[in-house]
Coordinates of C-alpha atoms in Angstrom, one line a residue:
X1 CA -11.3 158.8 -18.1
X2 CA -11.0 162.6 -18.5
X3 CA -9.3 163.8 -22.0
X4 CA -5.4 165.5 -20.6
X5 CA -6.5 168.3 -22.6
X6 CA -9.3 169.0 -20.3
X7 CA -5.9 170.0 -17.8
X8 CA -4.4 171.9 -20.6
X9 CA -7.5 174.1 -21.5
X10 CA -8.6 174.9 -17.6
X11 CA -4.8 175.7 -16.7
X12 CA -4.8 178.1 -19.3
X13 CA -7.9 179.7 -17.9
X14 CA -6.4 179.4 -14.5
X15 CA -3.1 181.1 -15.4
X16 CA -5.2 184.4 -17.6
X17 CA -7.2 184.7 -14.3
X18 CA -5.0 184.4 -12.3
X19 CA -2.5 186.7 -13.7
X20 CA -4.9 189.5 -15.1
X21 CA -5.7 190.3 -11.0
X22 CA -2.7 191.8 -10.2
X23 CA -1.8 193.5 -13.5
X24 CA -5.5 195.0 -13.3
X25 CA -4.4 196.1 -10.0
X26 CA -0.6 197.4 -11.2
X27 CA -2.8 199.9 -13.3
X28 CA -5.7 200.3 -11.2
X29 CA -3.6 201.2 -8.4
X30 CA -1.8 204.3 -10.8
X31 CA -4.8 205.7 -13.1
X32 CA -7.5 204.9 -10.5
X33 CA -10.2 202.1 -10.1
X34 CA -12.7 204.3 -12.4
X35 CA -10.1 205.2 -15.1
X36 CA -8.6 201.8 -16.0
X37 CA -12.3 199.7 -16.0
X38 CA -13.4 202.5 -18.3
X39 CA -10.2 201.8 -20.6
X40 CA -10.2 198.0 -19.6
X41 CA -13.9 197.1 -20.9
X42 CA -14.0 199.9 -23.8
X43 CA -10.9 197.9 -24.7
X44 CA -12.6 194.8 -24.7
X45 CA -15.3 196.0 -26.9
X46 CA -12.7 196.2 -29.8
X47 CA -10.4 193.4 -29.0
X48 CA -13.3 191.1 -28.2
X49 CA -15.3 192.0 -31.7
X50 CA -14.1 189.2 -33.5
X51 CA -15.7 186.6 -31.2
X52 CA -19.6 187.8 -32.9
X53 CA -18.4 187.2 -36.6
X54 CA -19.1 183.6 -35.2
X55 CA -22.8 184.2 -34.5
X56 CA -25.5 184.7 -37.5
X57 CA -27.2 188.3 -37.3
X58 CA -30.3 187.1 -35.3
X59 CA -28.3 185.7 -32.5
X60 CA -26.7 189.0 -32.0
X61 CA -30.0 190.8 -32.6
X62 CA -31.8 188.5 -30.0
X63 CA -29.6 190.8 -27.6
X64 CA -32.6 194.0 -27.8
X65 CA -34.7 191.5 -26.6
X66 CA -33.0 191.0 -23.1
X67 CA -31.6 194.4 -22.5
X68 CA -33.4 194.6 -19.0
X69 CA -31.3 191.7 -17.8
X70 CA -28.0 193.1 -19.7
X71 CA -28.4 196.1 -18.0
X72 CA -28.3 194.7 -14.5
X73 CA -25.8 192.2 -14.9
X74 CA -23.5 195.3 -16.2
X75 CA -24.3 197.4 -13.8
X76 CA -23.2 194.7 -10.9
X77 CA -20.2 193.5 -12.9
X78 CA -19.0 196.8 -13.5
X79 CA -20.1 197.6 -9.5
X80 CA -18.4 194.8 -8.1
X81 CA -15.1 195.4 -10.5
X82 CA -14.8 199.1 -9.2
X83 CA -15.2 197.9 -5.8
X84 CA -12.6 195.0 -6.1
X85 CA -10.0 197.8 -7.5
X86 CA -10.6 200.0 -5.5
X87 CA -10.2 197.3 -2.3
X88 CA -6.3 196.7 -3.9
X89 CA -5.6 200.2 -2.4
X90 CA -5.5 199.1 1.3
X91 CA -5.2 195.3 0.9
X92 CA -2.7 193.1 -0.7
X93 CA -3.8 191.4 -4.4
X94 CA -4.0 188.0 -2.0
X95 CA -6.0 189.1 0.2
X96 CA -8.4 191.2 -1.8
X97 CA -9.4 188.0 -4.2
X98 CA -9.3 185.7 -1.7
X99 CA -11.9 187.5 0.0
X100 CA -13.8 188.0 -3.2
X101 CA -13.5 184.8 -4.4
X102 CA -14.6 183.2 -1.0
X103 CA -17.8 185.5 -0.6
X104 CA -18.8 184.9 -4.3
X105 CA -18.7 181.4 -4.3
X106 CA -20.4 181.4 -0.9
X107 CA -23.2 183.9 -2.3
X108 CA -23.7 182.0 -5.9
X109 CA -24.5 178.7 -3.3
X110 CA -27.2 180.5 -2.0
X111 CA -28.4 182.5 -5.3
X112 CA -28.9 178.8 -6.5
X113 CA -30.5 177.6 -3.3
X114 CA -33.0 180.8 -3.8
X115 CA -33.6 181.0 -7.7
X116 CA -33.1 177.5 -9.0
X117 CA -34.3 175.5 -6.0
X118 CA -30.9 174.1 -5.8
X119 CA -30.9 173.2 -1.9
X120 CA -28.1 172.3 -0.6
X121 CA -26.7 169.0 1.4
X122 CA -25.2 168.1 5.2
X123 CA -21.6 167.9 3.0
X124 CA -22.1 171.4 1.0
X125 CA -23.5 173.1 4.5
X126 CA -19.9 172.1 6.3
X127 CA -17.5 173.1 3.3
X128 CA -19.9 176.5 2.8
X129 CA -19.2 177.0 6.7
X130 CA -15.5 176.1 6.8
X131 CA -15.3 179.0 3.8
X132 CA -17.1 181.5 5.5
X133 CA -15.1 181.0 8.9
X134 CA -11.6 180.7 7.0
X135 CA -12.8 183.7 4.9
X136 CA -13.6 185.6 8.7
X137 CA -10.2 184.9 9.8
X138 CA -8.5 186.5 6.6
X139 CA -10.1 189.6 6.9
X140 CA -9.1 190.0 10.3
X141 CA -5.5 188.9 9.4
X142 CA -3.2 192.0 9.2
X143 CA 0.4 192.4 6.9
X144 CA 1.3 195.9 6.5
X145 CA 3.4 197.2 3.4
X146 CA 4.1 200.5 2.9
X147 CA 2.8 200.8 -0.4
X148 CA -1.0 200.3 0.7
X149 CA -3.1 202.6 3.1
X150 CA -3.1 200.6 5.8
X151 CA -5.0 202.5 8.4
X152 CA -8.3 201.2 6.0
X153 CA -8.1 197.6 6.3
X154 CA -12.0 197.6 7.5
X155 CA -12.7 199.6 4.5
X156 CA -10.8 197.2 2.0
X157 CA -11.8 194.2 3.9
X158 CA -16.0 196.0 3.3
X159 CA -15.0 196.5 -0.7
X160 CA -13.7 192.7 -1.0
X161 CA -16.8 191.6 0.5
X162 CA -19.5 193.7 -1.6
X163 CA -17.3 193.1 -4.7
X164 CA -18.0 189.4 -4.1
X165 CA -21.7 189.5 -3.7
X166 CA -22.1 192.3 -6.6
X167 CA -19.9 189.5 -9.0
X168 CA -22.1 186.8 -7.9
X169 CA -25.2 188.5 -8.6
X170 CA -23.7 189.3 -12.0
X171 CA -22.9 186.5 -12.8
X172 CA -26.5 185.0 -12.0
X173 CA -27.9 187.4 -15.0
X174 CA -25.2 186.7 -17.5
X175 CA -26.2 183.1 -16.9
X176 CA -29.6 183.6 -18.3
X177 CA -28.1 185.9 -20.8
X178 CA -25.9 183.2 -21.7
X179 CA -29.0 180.6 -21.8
X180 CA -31.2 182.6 -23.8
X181 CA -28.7 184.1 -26.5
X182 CA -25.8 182.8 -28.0
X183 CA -22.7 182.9 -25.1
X184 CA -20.7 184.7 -27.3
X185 CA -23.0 187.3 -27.8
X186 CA -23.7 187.3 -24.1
X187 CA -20.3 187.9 -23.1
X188 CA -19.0 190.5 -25.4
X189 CA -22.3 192.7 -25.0
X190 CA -21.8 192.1 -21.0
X191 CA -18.5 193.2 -21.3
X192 CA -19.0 196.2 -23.4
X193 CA -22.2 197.8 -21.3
X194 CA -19.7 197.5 -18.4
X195 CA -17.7 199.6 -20.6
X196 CA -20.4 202.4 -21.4
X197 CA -21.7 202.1 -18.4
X198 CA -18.5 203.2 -16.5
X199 CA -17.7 206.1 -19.1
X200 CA -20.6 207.4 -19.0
X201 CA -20.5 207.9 -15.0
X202 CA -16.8 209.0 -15.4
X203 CA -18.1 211.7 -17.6
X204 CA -20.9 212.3 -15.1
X205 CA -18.3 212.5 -12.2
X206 CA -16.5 215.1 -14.7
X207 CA -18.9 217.1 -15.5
X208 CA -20.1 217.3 -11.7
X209 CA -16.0 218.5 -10.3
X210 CA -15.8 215.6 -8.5
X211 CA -13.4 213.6 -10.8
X212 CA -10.5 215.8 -11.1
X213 CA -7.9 213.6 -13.0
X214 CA -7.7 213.8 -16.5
X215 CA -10.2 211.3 -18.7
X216 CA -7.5 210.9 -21.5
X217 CA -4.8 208.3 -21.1
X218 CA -1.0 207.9 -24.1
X219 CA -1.6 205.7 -26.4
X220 CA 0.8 203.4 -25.0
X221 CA -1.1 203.5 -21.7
X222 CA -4.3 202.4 -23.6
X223 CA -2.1 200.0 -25.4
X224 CA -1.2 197.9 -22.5
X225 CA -4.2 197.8 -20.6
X226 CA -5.4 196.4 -23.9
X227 CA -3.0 193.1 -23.7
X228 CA -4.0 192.9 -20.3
X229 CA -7.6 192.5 -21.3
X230 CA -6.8 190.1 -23.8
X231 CA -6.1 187.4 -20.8
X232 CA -10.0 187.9 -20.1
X233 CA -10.3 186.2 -23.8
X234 CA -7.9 183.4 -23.0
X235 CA -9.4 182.6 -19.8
X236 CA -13.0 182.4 -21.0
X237 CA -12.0 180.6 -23.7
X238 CA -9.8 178.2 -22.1
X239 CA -12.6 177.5 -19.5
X240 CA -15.3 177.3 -22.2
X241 CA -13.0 174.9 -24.2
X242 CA -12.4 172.5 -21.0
X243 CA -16.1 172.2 -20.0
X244 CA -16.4 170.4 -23.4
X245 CA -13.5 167.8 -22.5
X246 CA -14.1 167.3 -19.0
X247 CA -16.5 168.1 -16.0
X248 CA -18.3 171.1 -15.3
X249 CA -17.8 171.1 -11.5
X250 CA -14.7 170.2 -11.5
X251 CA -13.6 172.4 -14.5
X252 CA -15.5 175.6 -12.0
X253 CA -14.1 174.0 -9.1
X254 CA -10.2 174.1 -9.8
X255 CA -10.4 177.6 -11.8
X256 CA -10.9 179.1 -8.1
X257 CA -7.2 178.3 -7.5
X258 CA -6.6 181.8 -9.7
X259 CA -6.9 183.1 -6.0
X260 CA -3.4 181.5 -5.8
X261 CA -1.6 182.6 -8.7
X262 CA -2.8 186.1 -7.9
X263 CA -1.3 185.8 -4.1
X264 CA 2.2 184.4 -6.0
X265 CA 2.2 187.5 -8.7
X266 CA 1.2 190.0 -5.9
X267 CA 4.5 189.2 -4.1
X268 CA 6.6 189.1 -7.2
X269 CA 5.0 192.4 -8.7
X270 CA 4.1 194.4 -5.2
X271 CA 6.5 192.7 -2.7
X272 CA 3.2 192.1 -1.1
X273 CA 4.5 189.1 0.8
X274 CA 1.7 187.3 3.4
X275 CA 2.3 185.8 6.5
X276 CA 2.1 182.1 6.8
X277 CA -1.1 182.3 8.7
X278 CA -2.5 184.5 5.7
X279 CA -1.1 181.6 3.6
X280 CA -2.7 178.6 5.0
X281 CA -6.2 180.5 5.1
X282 CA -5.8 181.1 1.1
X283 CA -5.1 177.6 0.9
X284 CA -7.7 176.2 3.4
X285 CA -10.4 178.4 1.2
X286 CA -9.2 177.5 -2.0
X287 CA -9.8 173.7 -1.3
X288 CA -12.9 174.2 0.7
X289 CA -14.0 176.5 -2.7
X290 CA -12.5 173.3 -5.3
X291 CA -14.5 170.6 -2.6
X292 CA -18.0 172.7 -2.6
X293 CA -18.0 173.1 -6.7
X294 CA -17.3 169.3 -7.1
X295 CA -19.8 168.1 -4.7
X296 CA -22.5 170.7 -6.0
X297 CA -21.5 169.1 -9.3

């Protein structure tokens, strides 16, 4: 029988997830896709800090040792997070993770398949197909608010897509990062080269005229985006936590529902209401995305 905590921890994660979207995007869409990941993961370099008093000085020197893969599981993350952001400019929230969510989870399926001989079954070969054709139909699904550049749905529909295979990819080398070093050391030192990494090409982009708007953000500007990143803490956590009191596939399998709360706080925030037809796909995907992660256990 699975500990009720189990629920508590991984709705915890679901809600920070699932939330953080579209306040990422609520800032994103104002200072710029570029701007706020450079203020979002520098953030996180400070507010995350605490988490490496709880590894012993070898674990978090064991780090020099696997820069090559920290590097490239950065410079996807951070990749795939700019393109996601920028996406939110022409798509609703919905919409944008949805897709994202859908093509990640499609693409880490076959990243196993490839890398870790993880091959996969009659069962897993119909639920990866019913997400790829559900996933089809939302991108060429169509709501139109007047807040988004609607004239570039292709364009946010391409970002979505290569934000999903850039995340999945990232997430393939933080997994050896994370089996090789301590995962707390992992994690904040993936989240932090995301953050140098973007500075220093917003600084590049400066220095070259083609970034115009000004680097420097008020205080109380930084301030918030710094509680938003916080909810990147509770999520890991609370998923980390639950994977201890419960199963690992299902524990992965029902945090994909974040697609969901991010649809629900993209129409309270943005009024970005979807059409029932957008609405079944989101939930068609989500359960073919919950079904794949339990049966690939």
């Amino acid at each position: 029988m699975i500990d009720p905590i189990f629920y508590i921890f991984v709705a915890v994660s679901i809600l920070s997830y699932g939330i953080q979207s579209p306040l990422n995007v609520l800032f994103s869409r104002r200072l710029g896709a570029l701007r706020f990941t450079v203020y979002r993961n520098l953030s996180l370099a400070i507010t995350m800090l605490p988490v490496l008093f709880f590894a012993s000085w070898e674990e978090v020197y064991a780090i020099t040792g696997m820069l090559p893969v920290l590097l490239i599981a950065s410079l996807t993350g951070a990749f795939g997070f700019l393109c996601l952001q920028t996406a939110a400019r022409y798509l609703p929230v919905g919409i944008t993770q949805a897709i994202r969510q859908a093509v990640y989870v499609s693409a880490a399926v076959v990243l196993g398949a490839i890398f870790f001989g993880e091959y996969l079954s009659a069962m897993q070969l119909l639920a990866l197909g019913g997400i790829l054709i559900a996933s089809a139909f939302i991108m060429a699904s169509r709501s139109n608010h007047a807040h988004l550049d609607n004239a570039q749905h292709g364009r946010g529909v391409t970002l979505s897509v290569v934000a999903g295979i850039s995340v999945a990819f990232s997430f393939y080398f933080f997994s050896q990062l994370s089996r090789e070093l301590n995962p707390l050391v992992a994690g904040y030192f993936w989240e932090a080269t995301i953050g140098v990494l973007t500075f220093g090409y917003l600084l590049f982009e400066k220095y070259r005229g083609v970034y115009t708007d000004r680097i420097t953000l008020p205080w109380k500007e930084i301030g918030m985006i710094s509680l938003i990143s916080l909810t990147t803490i509770s999520g890991t956590l609370g998923y980390a936590f639950a994977v201890n009191h419960g199963p690992f596939a299902l524990a992965s399998g029902l945090v994909t529902s974040t697609v969901l709360i991010s649809a629900i706080a993209g129409w309270i925030l943005f009024k970005e209401r979807l059409t029932l037809w957008q609405i079944f796909l989101i939930l068609t995907v989500t359960a073919l995305m919950i079904f794949l992660r339990i049966i690939s256990g």
